[in-house]
Short mmCIF file of C-alpha atoms and ligand atoms in Angstrom, two decimals:
data_model
loop_
_atom_site.label_atom_id
_atom_site.label_comp_id
_atom_site.label_asym_id
_atom_site.label_seq_id
_atom_site.Cartn_x
_atom_site.Cartn_y
_atom_site.Cartn_z
CA MET V 25 1.20 49.51 87.52
CA PRO V 26 0.71 47.75 84.23
CA ASP V 27 3.79 45.62 84.15
CA ARG V 28 6.80 47.44 85.61
CA GLY V 29 8.97 46.38 82.71
CA THR V 30 7.60 42.96 81.90
CA GLY V 31 4.82 41.88 79.58
CA PRO V 32 4.50 42.34 75.85
CA VAL V 33 4.50 45.82 74.35
CA LEU V 34 4.32 47.12 70.82
CA ASP V 35 7.00 49.51 69.79
CA ARG V 36 5.76 53.12 69.41
CA ARG V 37 7.55 53.44 66.05
CA LEU V 38 5.77 50.35 64.80
CA LEU V 39 2.46 51.89 65.74
CA LEU V 40 3.34 55.00 63.80
CA GLN V 41 4.43 52.91 60.82
CA LEU V 42 1.01 51.34 60.94
CA GLY V 43 -0.32 54.82 60.32
CA VAL V 44 -1.78 55.38 63.75
CA ALA V 45 -1.07 58.91 64.96
CA ALA V 46 -0.65 59.13 68.70
CA GLY V 47 -2.69 62.34 68.84
CA ALA V 48 -5.63 60.64 67.22
CA LEU V 49 -5.26 57.68 69.52
CA ALA V 50 -5.29 59.95 72.48
CA ALA V 51 -8.65 61.25 71.41
CA CYS V 52 -10.18 57.76 71.53
CA SER V 53 -12.87 57.40 74.11
CA ARG V 54 -12.50 55.03 77.05
CA ASP V 55 -16.18 54.37 76.67
CA PRO V 56 -16.42 50.60 76.33
CA SER V 57 -19.06 50.83 73.63
CA PRO V 58 -17.51 50.71 70.18
CA SER V 59 -17.76 54.28 68.95
CA GLU V 60 -17.19 56.35 65.87
CA PRO V 61 -13.73 56.35 64.37
CA SER V 62 -11.58 58.69 66.41
CA THR V 63 -11.12 62.25 65.33
CA THR V 64 -8.33 64.52 66.42
CA VAL V 65 -9.37 66.96 69.08
CA PRO V 66 -7.23 69.97 69.89
CA PRO V 67 -5.24 69.56 73.10
CA TRP V 68 -6.71 71.24 76.14
CA GLU V 69 -5.14 74.61 76.95
CA PRO V 70 -5.03 76.01 80.48
CA PRO V 71 -6.72 79.35 81.08
CA ALA V 72 -4.55 82.46 81.23
CA GLU V 73 -5.38 83.02 84.89
CA PRO V 74 -4.27 80.73 87.76
CA MET V 75 -6.66 77.85 88.40
CA VAL V 76 -7.88 78.13 91.99
CA PHE V 77 -8.66 75.06 94.13
CA PRO V 78 -11.61 74.91 96.51
CA ASP V 79 -11.28 76.25 100.05
CA GLY V 80 -10.07 73.51 102.36
CA PHE V 81 -8.32 71.58 99.61
CA VAL V 82 -5.70 69.40 101.31
CA TRP V 83 -2.13 69.58 99.99
CA GLY V 84 0.60 67.18 100.94
CA ALA V 85 3.40 64.86 100.02
CA ALA V 86 3.66 61.09 100.51
CA THR V 87 6.16 58.44 101.56
CA SER V 88 5.95 54.80 102.66
CA ALA V 89 7.64 53.05 105.55
CA PHE V 90 9.88 50.59 103.75
CA GLN V 91 10.93 53.17 101.21
CA VAL V 92 12.16 55.78 103.68
CA GLU V 93 12.55 54.45 107.21
CA GLY V 94 15.64 52.23 107.21
CA SER V 95 16.48 50.87 110.70
CA THR V 96 14.97 47.57 109.65
CA THR V 97 15.98 45.71 112.80
CA ALA V 98 15.54 48.54 115.32
CA ASP V 99 13.32 48.38 118.38
CA GLY V 100 11.99 44.89 117.77
CA ARG V 101 10.93 45.22 114.14
CA GLY V 102 10.46 41.85 112.45
CA PRO V 103 11.44 41.00 108.87
CA SER V 104 9.09 41.84 106.01
CA ILE V 105 8.80 40.32 102.55
CA TRP V 106 10.73 43.30 101.18
CA ASP V 107 13.68 42.63 103.48
CA THR V 108 13.73 39.06 102.20
CA PHE V 109 13.25 40.01 98.56
CA ALA V 110 15.89 42.76 98.58
CA ALA V 111 18.41 40.37 100.12
CA GLU V 112 18.09 37.98 97.17
CA PRO V 113 20.80 38.60 94.57
CA GLY V 114 19.53 40.19 91.35
CA ARG V 115 16.14 41.32 92.67
CA ILE V 116 16.99 45.01 93.11
CA ALA V 117 18.61 46.93 90.24
CA ASP V 118 21.45 48.41 92.24
CA GLY V 119 21.54 45.85 95.03
CA ALA V 120 20.14 48.33 97.56
CA THR V 121 18.16 47.12 100.55
CA GLY V 122 15.75 48.84 102.92
CA ASP V 123 18.68 50.00 105.02
CA PRO V 124 19.35 52.84 105.41
CA ALA V 125 16.92 54.06 102.71
CA ALA V 126 16.32 57.71 103.68
CA ASP V 127 16.99 56.99 107.36
CA HIS V 128 13.62 58.52 108.24
CA TYR V 129 13.19 56.32 111.33
CA ARG V 130 15.99 58.29 112.94
CA ARG V 131 15.54 61.61 111.14
CA TRP V 132 11.78 61.93 111.37
CA GLU V 133 11.85 65.12 113.42
CA SER V 134 13.96 67.06 110.95
CA ASP V 135 11.88 65.59 108.11
CA LEU V 136 8.75 66.97 109.76
CA ASP V 137 10.53 70.32 110.05
CA LEU V 138 11.16 70.08 106.33
CA LEU V 139 7.41 69.76 105.76
CA VAL V 140 6.97 72.96 107.74
CA GLU V 141 9.71 74.68 105.74
CA LEU V 142 7.94 73.71 102.54
CA GLY V 143 4.58 74.82 103.94
CA LEU V 144 2.90 71.45 103.36
CA PRO V 145 -0.25 71.08 105.45
CA ALA V 146 -0.52 67.26 105.15
CA TYR V 147 1.83 64.28 105.17
CA ARG V 148 1.04 60.75 104.03
CA PHE V 149 3.15 57.98 105.53
CA SER V 150 2.66 54.29 106.18
CA VAL V 151 2.85 52.20 109.31
CA ALA V 152 5.19 49.22 109.04
CA TRP V 153 3.21 46.18 110.12
CA PRO V 154 6.39 44.32 111.18
CA ARG V 155 7.22 47.11 113.63
CA VAL V 156 3.80 46.84 115.27
CA GLN V 157 3.43 43.04 115.10
CA PRO V 158 6.86 41.59 114.26
CA THR V 159 5.48 38.20 113.22
CA GLY V 160 2.26 39.49 111.70
CA SER V 161 0.08 38.09 114.43
CA GLY V 162 -0.11 37.95 118.18
CA ALA V 163 1.80 40.16 120.53
CA VAL V 164 2.12 43.89 119.95
CA ASN V 165 5.59 45.43 119.88
CA GLN V 166 5.01 48.56 121.93
CA ARG V 167 8.23 50.21 120.77
CA GLY V 168 6.95 50.04 117.21
CA VAL V 169 3.62 51.54 118.15
CA ASP V 170 5.42 54.26 120.11
CA PHE V 171 7.35 55.35 117.03
CA TYR V 172 4.15 56.09 115.12
CA ARG V 173 2.64 57.81 118.15
CA ARG V 174 5.66 60.11 118.26
CA LEU V 175 5.45 60.70 114.52
CA VAL V 176 1.75 61.56 114.66
CA ASP V 177 2.20 63.79 117.70
CA GLY V 178 5.09 65.50 115.90
CA LEU V 179 2.84 66.17 112.93
CA LEU V 180 -0.01 67.49 115.06
CA ALA V 181 2.38 69.74 117.00
CA ARG V 182 3.40 71.26 113.68
CA GLY V 183 -0.19 71.64 112.50
CA ILE V 184 0.21 68.99 109.81
CA HIS V 185 -2.58 66.59 108.94
CA PRO V 186 -1.62 62.88 109.07
CA ALA V 187 -2.69 60.56 106.26
CA ILE V 188 -1.87 57.08 107.49
CA THR V 189 -1.54 54.06 105.20
CA LEU V 190 -1.83 50.79 107.09
CA TYR V 191 -0.26 48.58 104.43
CA HIS V 192 2.30 49.75 101.88
CA TRP V 193 3.65 46.33 100.85
CA ASP V 194 5.81 45.35 103.84
CA LEU V 195 4.03 42.13 104.83
CA PRO V 196 5.58 40.41 107.85
CA GLN V 197 7.63 37.52 106.49
CA PRO V 198 6.02 34.85 108.71
CA LEU V 199 2.69 35.61 107.04
CA GLN V 200 4.28 35.08 103.64
CA ASP V 201 5.67 31.80 104.86
CA ALA V 202 2.06 30.83 105.59
CA GLY V 203 0.93 31.78 102.06
CA GLY V 204 0.82 35.58 102.06
CA TRP V 205 -2.02 37.28 100.21
CA ALA V 206 -2.77 34.08 98.32
CA VAL V 207 -4.42 32.76 101.49
CA ARG V 208 -7.50 34.04 103.24
CA ASP V 209 -6.07 34.02 106.73
CA THR V 210 -3.87 37.01 105.88
CA ALA V 211 -7.01 39.16 105.58
CA ASP V 212 -7.96 38.27 109.15
CA ARG V 213 -4.46 38.94 110.38
CA PHE V 214 -4.59 42.37 108.69
CA ALA V 215 -7.88 43.22 110.39
CA ASP V 216 -6.32 42.38 113.78
CA TYR V 217 -3.29 44.52 113.02
CA ALA V 218 -5.47 47.39 111.80
CA GLY V 219 -7.46 47.22 115.03
CA ILE V 220 -4.24 47.57 117.05
CA VAL V 221 -3.25 50.70 115.16
CA PHE V 222 -6.76 52.23 115.35
CA ASP V 223 -6.77 51.69 119.11
CA ALA V 224 -3.33 53.23 119.51
CA LEU V 225 -4.21 56.33 117.48
CA ARG V 226 -7.96 56.47 118.01
CA ASP V 227 -7.93 60.10 119.11
CA VAL V 228 -6.21 61.36 115.95
CA ASP V 229 -8.31 63.04 113.28
CA ALA V 230 -6.41 61.31 110.50
CA THR V 231 -7.08 60.26 106.94
CA TRP V 232 -6.72 56.47 107.07
CA LEU V 233 -5.92 54.33 104.06
CA THR V 234 -6.16 50.58 104.34
CA ILE V 235 -4.19 48.97 101.49
CA ASN V 236 -1.90 50.76 99.06
CA GLU V 237 -2.31 49.62 95.46
CA PRO V 238 -3.62 46.07 95.84
CA LYS V 239 -3.22 45.82 92.08
CA THR V 240 0.53 46.30 92.16
CA THR V 241 0.96 43.69 94.88
CA ALA V 242 -1.24 41.19 93.04
CA TYR V 243 0.18 41.67 89.56
CA VAL V 244 3.77 42.76 90.09
CA GLY V 245 4.27 40.70 93.24
CA TYR V 246 2.33 37.52 92.40
CA ARG V 247 1.95 37.54 88.61
CA TRP V 248 5.13 39.06 87.20
CA GLY V 249 7.33 38.37 90.21
CA ALA V 250 9.21 41.66 89.91
CA HIS V 251 8.20 42.76 93.41
CA ALA V 252 8.11 40.88 96.68
CA PRO V 253 7.18 38.12 97.18
CA GLY V 254 8.49 37.38 93.67
CA ILE V 255 5.83 34.84 92.67
CA THR V 256 4.74 34.13 89.08
CA ASP V 257 1.38 32.43 89.37
CA GLU V 258 -1.86 33.77 87.83
CA ASP V 259 -4.15 32.04 90.31
CA GLN V 260 -2.20 33.32 93.28
CA ALA V 261 -2.37 36.79 91.72
CA ALA V 262 -6.16 36.56 91.47
CA ALA V 263 -6.37 35.26 95.04
CA ALA V 264 -4.19 38.16 96.18
CA VAL V 265 -6.72 40.56 94.66
CA HIS V 266 -9.59 39.13 96.64
CA HIS V 267 -7.77 38.66 99.91
CA GLN V 268 -6.34 42.20 99.89
CA LEU V 269 -9.78 43.62 99.17
CA LEU V 270 -11.25 41.46 101.91
CA ALA V 271 -8.54 42.72 104.25
CA HIS V 272 -9.52 46.27 103.27
CA GLY V 273 -13.18 45.59 104.01
CA ARG V 274 -12.47 43.95 107.35
CA ALA V 275 -10.25 46.87 108.33
CA VAL V 276 -12.98 49.36 107.49
CA GLN V 277 -15.35 47.38 109.70
CA ALA V 278 -12.74 47.39 112.49
CA PHE V 279 -12.32 51.14 112.04
CA ARG V 280 -16.04 51.77 112.48
CA ALA V 281 -16.18 49.43 115.48
CA SER V 282 -13.18 51.15 117.12
CA GLY V 283 -14.79 54.55 117.09
CA ALA V 284 -11.51 56.05 115.93
CA ALA V 285 -11.62 59.63 114.69
CA GLY V 286 -11.06 60.66 111.09
CA GLY V 287 -12.09 59.00 107.85
CA ILE V 288 -11.04 55.91 105.92
CA GLY V 289 -10.53 54.79 102.34
CA ILE V 290 -8.37 52.60 100.09
CA ALA V 291 -5.58 53.71 97.74
CA LEU V 292 -6.16 52.40 94.20
CA ASN V 293 -3.78 53.02 91.32
CA LEU V 294 -5.91 53.53 88.26
CA LEU V 295 -4.85 53.39 84.64
CA PRO V 296 -6.84 55.00 81.84
CA VAL V 297 -6.93 52.57 78.94
CA TYR V 298 -7.14 53.69 75.30
CA PRO V 299 -7.72 51.28 72.41
CA VAL V 300 -5.22 51.94 69.62
CA ASP V 301 -7.92 51.42 66.98
CA ARG V 302 -11.48 50.14 66.72
CA ALA V 303 -10.26 46.56 66.39
CA ALA V 304 -8.81 46.91 69.89
CA ASP V 305 -12.06 48.05 71.55
CA ALA V 306 -13.03 44.69 73.01
CA ALA V 307 -9.58 43.96 74.36
CA ALA V 308 -9.37 47.47 75.82
CA VAL V 309 -12.59 46.90 77.75
CA ARG V 310 -11.08 43.75 79.28
CA VAL V 311 -7.84 45.51 80.14
CA ASP V 312 -9.90 48.22 81.80
CA ALA V 313 -11.57 45.45 83.83
CA VAL V 314 -8.20 44.02 84.89
CA GLU V 315 -6.59 47.38 85.65
CA ASN V 316 -9.49 49.29 87.15
CA ARG V 317 -12.89 47.67 87.50
CA LEU V 318 -11.61 44.54 89.28
CA PHE V 319 -10.86 46.91 92.17
CA LEU V 320 -13.38 49.72 91.79
CA ASP V 321 -16.47 47.56 91.30
CA PRO V 322 -16.18 45.43 94.45
CA VAL V 323 -15.21 48.43 96.61
CA LEU V 324 -17.81 50.86 95.27
CA LEU V 325 -20.55 48.61 93.89
CA GLY V 326 -20.20 45.40 95.91
CA ARG V 327 -19.63 43.09 92.94
CA TYR V 328 -16.81 41.80 90.80
CA PRO V 329 -16.84 42.47 87.05
CA THR V 330 -17.41 39.32 85.00
CA ASP V 331 -14.91 40.20 82.25
CA ALA V 332 -11.63 40.60 84.14
CA ILE V 333 -10.52 36.98 84.52
CA GLY V 334 -10.31 34.48 81.70
CA THR V 335 -8.43 33.58 78.57
CA GLN V 336 -9.63 36.23 76.15
CA PRO V 337 -7.20 38.90 74.95
CA GLY V 338 -6.46 41.38 77.71
CA GLN V 339 -7.84 39.31 80.58
CA LEU V 340 -6.01 38.10 83.68
CA PRO V 341 -5.47 34.47 82.65
CA ALA V 342 -6.37 32.89 85.98
CA ASP V 343 -9.03 30.22 86.58
CA ALA V 344 -12.30 32.18 86.90
CA GLY V 345 -14.03 29.30 88.71
CA ARG V 346 -11.32 29.08 91.31
CA PHE V 347 -11.56 32.83 91.84
CA GLU V 348 -15.33 32.65 92.35
CA ASP V 349 -14.84 29.89 94.89
CA LEU V 350 -12.72 32.22 97.00
CA VAL V 351 -15.56 34.70 97.41
CA ARG V 352 -17.68 33.65 100.38
CA ASP V 353 -20.99 34.94 101.63
CA GLY V 354 -20.52 38.32 103.24
CA ASP V 355 -17.17 39.08 101.58
CA LEU V 356 -18.53 41.59 99.10
CA GLU V 357 -20.60 43.30 101.80
CA ALA V 358 -17.41 43.78 103.80
CA ILE V 359 -15.42 44.90 100.76
CA SER V 360 -18.06 47.48 99.85
CA SER V 361 -18.34 48.93 103.35
CA PRO V 362 -19.07 52.65 102.97
CA LEU V 363 -15.95 54.80 102.74
CA ASP V 364 -15.21 58.39 103.65
CA LEU V 365 -12.88 58.88 100.69
CA LEU V 366 -11.52 57.06 97.68
CA ALA V 367 -7.79 57.58 97.26
CA ILE V 368 -6.52 57.35 93.73
CA GLN V 369 -2.94 57.20 92.53
CA TYR V 370 -2.28 58.40 89.05
CA TYR V 371 0.93 58.07 87.08
CA GLY V 372 -0.12 57.74 83.45
CA VAL V 373 -2.05 55.80 80.84
CA THR V 374 -1.75 52.86 78.46
CA GLY V 375 -2.73 51.97 74.94
CA VAL V 376 -4.15 48.54 74.19
CA ASP V 377 -3.95 46.59 70.93
CA ASP V 378 -6.38 43.98 69.67
CA ALA V 379 -4.35 41.19 71.26
CA GLY V 380 -4.81 42.83 74.66
CA ASN V 381 -1.19 43.94 74.92
CA GLN V 382 -0.46 47.18 76.69
CA VAL V 383 1.30 49.34 74.12
CA PRO V 384 2.94 52.75 74.16
CA LEU V 385 0.98 55.82 73.10
CA TYR V 386 2.92 58.45 75.00
CA PRO V 387 6.54 58.97 75.95
CA THR V 388 7.54 57.20 79.11
CA SER V 389 9.46 58.64 82.02
CA LEU V 390 12.62 56.97 83.28
CA ALA V 391 10.16 54.44 84.72
CA THR V 392 9.32 52.49 81.56
CA TRP V 393 5.84 51.58 82.84
CA GLN V 394 4.89 55.26 83.12
CA GLN V 395 3.37 56.73 79.93
CA VAL V 396 3.04 60.40 80.76
CA HIS V 397 -0.26 61.96 79.72
CA PRO V 398 -1.70 64.61 82.06
CA GLU V 399 -5.06 64.68 80.30
CA GLY V 400 -5.43 61.04 81.30
CA LEU V 401 -5.90 62.28 84.86
CA TYR V 402 -8.84 64.37 83.73
CA ASP V 403 -10.26 61.40 81.81
CA GLN V 404 -9.85 59.19 84.87
CA LEU V 405 -11.55 61.61 87.23
CA MET V 406 -14.43 62.21 84.83
CA ASP V 407 -14.86 58.46 84.27
CA LEU V 408 -15.18 57.96 88.01
CA LEU V 409 -17.77 60.72 88.18
CA ILE V 410 -19.83 59.09 85.44
CA ASP V 411 -19.36 55.39 86.24
CA TYR V 412 -19.48 55.64 90.05
CA PRO V 413 -21.75 58.59 90.83
CA ASP V 414 -22.18 57.44 94.44
CA ALA V 415 -18.45 57.23 95.14
CA PRO V 416 -17.16 59.13 98.16
CA PRO V 417 -14.98 62.23 97.68
CA LEU V 418 -11.71 61.59 95.88
CA VAL V 419 -8.19 62.35 97.04
CA ILE V 420 -5.14 61.93 94.81
CA THR V 421 -2.66 60.27 97.17
CA GLU V 422 0.17 59.76 94.66
CA ASN V 423 1.28 61.48 91.48
CA GLY V 424 4.82 62.10 90.39
CA ILE V 425 7.74 61.27 88.16
CA PRO V 426 11.37 60.16 88.59
CA ASP V 427 14.22 62.50 87.83
CA PRO V 428 15.23 61.97 84.19
CA THR V 429 18.76 61.11 85.25
CA ALA V 430 19.67 58.38 87.66
CA ASP V 431 22.18 60.65 89.39
CA GLY V 432 19.61 63.01 90.78
CA THR V 433 19.53 66.77 90.59
CA VAL V 434 17.82 69.63 92.33
CA GLU V 435 17.11 71.32 88.99
CA ASP V 436 14.10 69.22 88.17
CA ALA V 437 12.19 71.22 85.58
CA GLU V 438 10.60 68.01 84.28
CA ARG V 439 9.00 67.24 87.63
CA LEU V 440 7.85 70.82 88.06
CA GLU V 441 6.14 70.81 84.65
CA PHE V 442 4.71 67.33 85.26
CA LEU V 443 3.15 68.47 88.52
CA ARG V 444 1.88 71.70 86.98
CA ALA V 445 0.23 69.88 84.08
CA HIS V 446 -1.41 67.33 86.36
CA LEU V 447 -2.65 69.92 88.82
CA GLN V 448 -4.20 71.84 85.95
CA GLN V 449 -6.06 68.71 84.89
CA ALA V 450 -7.16 68.13 88.48
CA ALA V 451 -8.48 71.71 88.72
CA ARG V 452 -10.19 71.26 85.36
CA ALA V 453 -11.97 68.13 86.62
CA ILE V 454 -13.07 69.91 89.81
CA GLY V 455 -14.51 72.64 87.60
CA ASP V 456 -16.44 69.97 85.72
CA GLY V 457 -18.01 68.53 88.85
CA VAL V 458 -15.50 66.06 90.31
CA ARG V 459 -15.40 66.03 94.12
CA LEU V 460 -11.64 66.05 94.56
CA THR V 461 -10.61 67.19 98.04
CA GLY V 462 -6.86 66.71 98.23
CA TYR V 463 -3.59 66.01 96.46
CA TYR V 464 -0.39 64.37 97.71
CA ALA V 465 2.71 64.46 95.53
CA TRP V 466 4.80 61.32 95.34
CA SER V 467 7.23 61.62 97.01
CA LEU V 468 8.47 63.92 99.73
CA LEU V 469 11.95 62.36 99.60
CA ASP V 470 14.12 60.44 97.20
CA ASN V 471 13.82 56.90 98.52
CA PHE V 472 14.07 53.14 97.93
CA GLU V 473 12.10 52.73 94.72
CA TRP V 474 11.36 49.01 95.08
CA ALA V 475 13.02 46.90 92.38
CA GLU V 476 14.87 49.99 91.15
CA GLY V 477 16.50 50.47 94.54
CA LEU V 478 18.03 53.90 95.02
CA SER V 479 18.60 54.35 91.28
CA GLN V 480 15.28 56.13 90.60
CA ARG V 481 14.68 59.38 92.43
CA TRP V 482 11.05 60.39 92.89
CA GLY V 483 11.49 63.04 95.60
CA LEU V 484 10.55 66.69 95.79
CA VAL V 485 13.54 66.73 98.08
CA HIS V 486 16.93 65.35 97.04
CA VAL V 487 18.55 62.90 99.45
CA ASP V 488 22.28 62.30 99.37
CA PHE V 489 22.31 58.63 100.35
CA GLU V 490 25.93 58.87 101.58
CA THR V 491 25.38 61.74 104.00
CA GLN V 492 21.55 61.69 104.21
CA GLU V 493 21.58 65.41 103.55
CA ARG V 494 18.23 66.76 102.30
CA THR V 495 18.04 69.50 99.64
CA PRO V 496 14.69 70.68 98.29
CA LYS V 497 14.58 70.52 94.50
CA ASP V 498 13.19 73.33 92.36
CA SER V 499 9.89 71.45 92.14
CA ALA V 500 9.56 71.48 95.94
CA ARG V 501 10.01 75.27 96.04
CA TRP V 502 7.50 75.68 93.24
CA TYR V 503 5.02 73.27 94.88
CA SER V 504 5.23 75.40 98.06
CA THR V 505 4.04 78.41 96.10
CA VAL V 506 1.13 76.44 94.65
CA VAL V 507 0.13 75.26 98.12
CA ARG V 508 0.35 78.73 99.60
CA ALA V 509 -1.70 80.24 96.78
CA ASN V 510 -4.12 77.27 96.66
CA ALA V 511 -3.86 77.78 92.92
CA VAL V 512 -1.80 76.64 89.95
CA ALA V 513 -0.60 79.24 87.48
CA PRO V 514 -0.52 78.55 83.72
CA SER V 515 3.26 78.79 83.54
C1 GCO R 623 3.48 52.84 93.82
C2 GCO R 623 3.80 53.04 95.22
C3 GCO R 623 4.98 53.93 95.46
C4 GCO R 623 5.97 54.05 94.36
C5 GCO R 623 5.58 55.08 93.35
C6 GCO R 623 6.59 55.24 92.23
O1 GCO R 623 2.65 53.55 93.28
O2 GCO R 623 4.04 51.97 93.21
O3 GCO R 623 2.73 53.40 95.96
O4 GCO R 623 5.52 53.30 96.57
O5 GCO R 623 7.22 54.35 94.86
O6 GCO R 623 4.39 54.73 92.77
O7 GCO R 623 6.72 54.04 91.54
#
């Protein structure tokens, strides 16, 4: 995410006063080369007939352990950085903690039944490292492993494909006490943990994802301090980039060595970047490096971009020399280990001004960091096709929007139309040659939305946090029809 509410932004009205029409801005190319002055292009219109997805396209919904499980001390689970962070006064908007969240640790069976009711053929969840290894290293907590075995078996018994994220931000607290992702040892600890989970579930034909959104952890957790571990240090943020990517690479190597079934990838949140005018071109290229290429290039090309870190407008203002010193022989080979899929998470876009600030071009959702622009998904997918032609097949593992009211509702026309518009853009990109093989909506359930606590509801299914009652929203019913038809209708 760009900033999750921090960082400098230009007011949209100011942009318009400057005579810059948002429609024209939207037409700007992401191509880094300074191009012709932008011209307004007509918005894309969906065809009159439903857009059909390829046979075998995988449809699902996603959650993550800390956001839904609750039961944070059950069965030997150790504390994570999010338990610590949420317990600190003022960190979470409504003072919520990870308990009970959506109580999924105890309600997992009925939640899997809900997947069946909605006709979803795939479910993405994450394994909580502190359940499996309560201190982040050493002895395995068998009761933690057993929970995920039951969950996976429950999915398979219902004919649902498991997509398993190994790390969705809940680092065991003892590893943070030793430096967290700012230190190299954490990458080795992660590889050990990943090996434990691969061994435990080696027979399962799963989609494996190593690290969820290393960018968000590095920038929001270590640069802006709005997420756990709440650090504000540019050099630690840069180190967290490298060490998470190294952890990813080591885990892929452990996966291959384990002989586990299924395929593996990493989940990167990407952000199409549009310069607001020609004077912003250079800064926009650097912001693209910080937001996208700092992650895509090492994973897919085996090298870091040279323009992401530094003191020029738009760059991550860490010490580039110190960052280079972190990268040892063999690291980039590990980080660029061949993948079976690249998981991308798409929420919206950003504009960039000539000072490198991320500025609004499109209306935001209730999440102020989310500028909603469905065509940005098409741009993103096409950019990947052009810039990384050897990339593995793509899967969208997150895409969604919070309810427009904090209270929650099951009449969520905004989410339904958001999903429809994004699925149309996904189908459009497939038609233009993108190898996109699956889509997971974020999220199956209303849940603990990090620093926003329970106050932002991202679920297809409404959760009453008093009673834990689940009620599918209109979008969930609509999404079921899309999945069953393997097609998205124009309206
Ligand atoms: C992320 C995470 C999810 C969030 C979702 C909405 O993208 O930040 O993977 O855990 O809940 O994105 O913010």
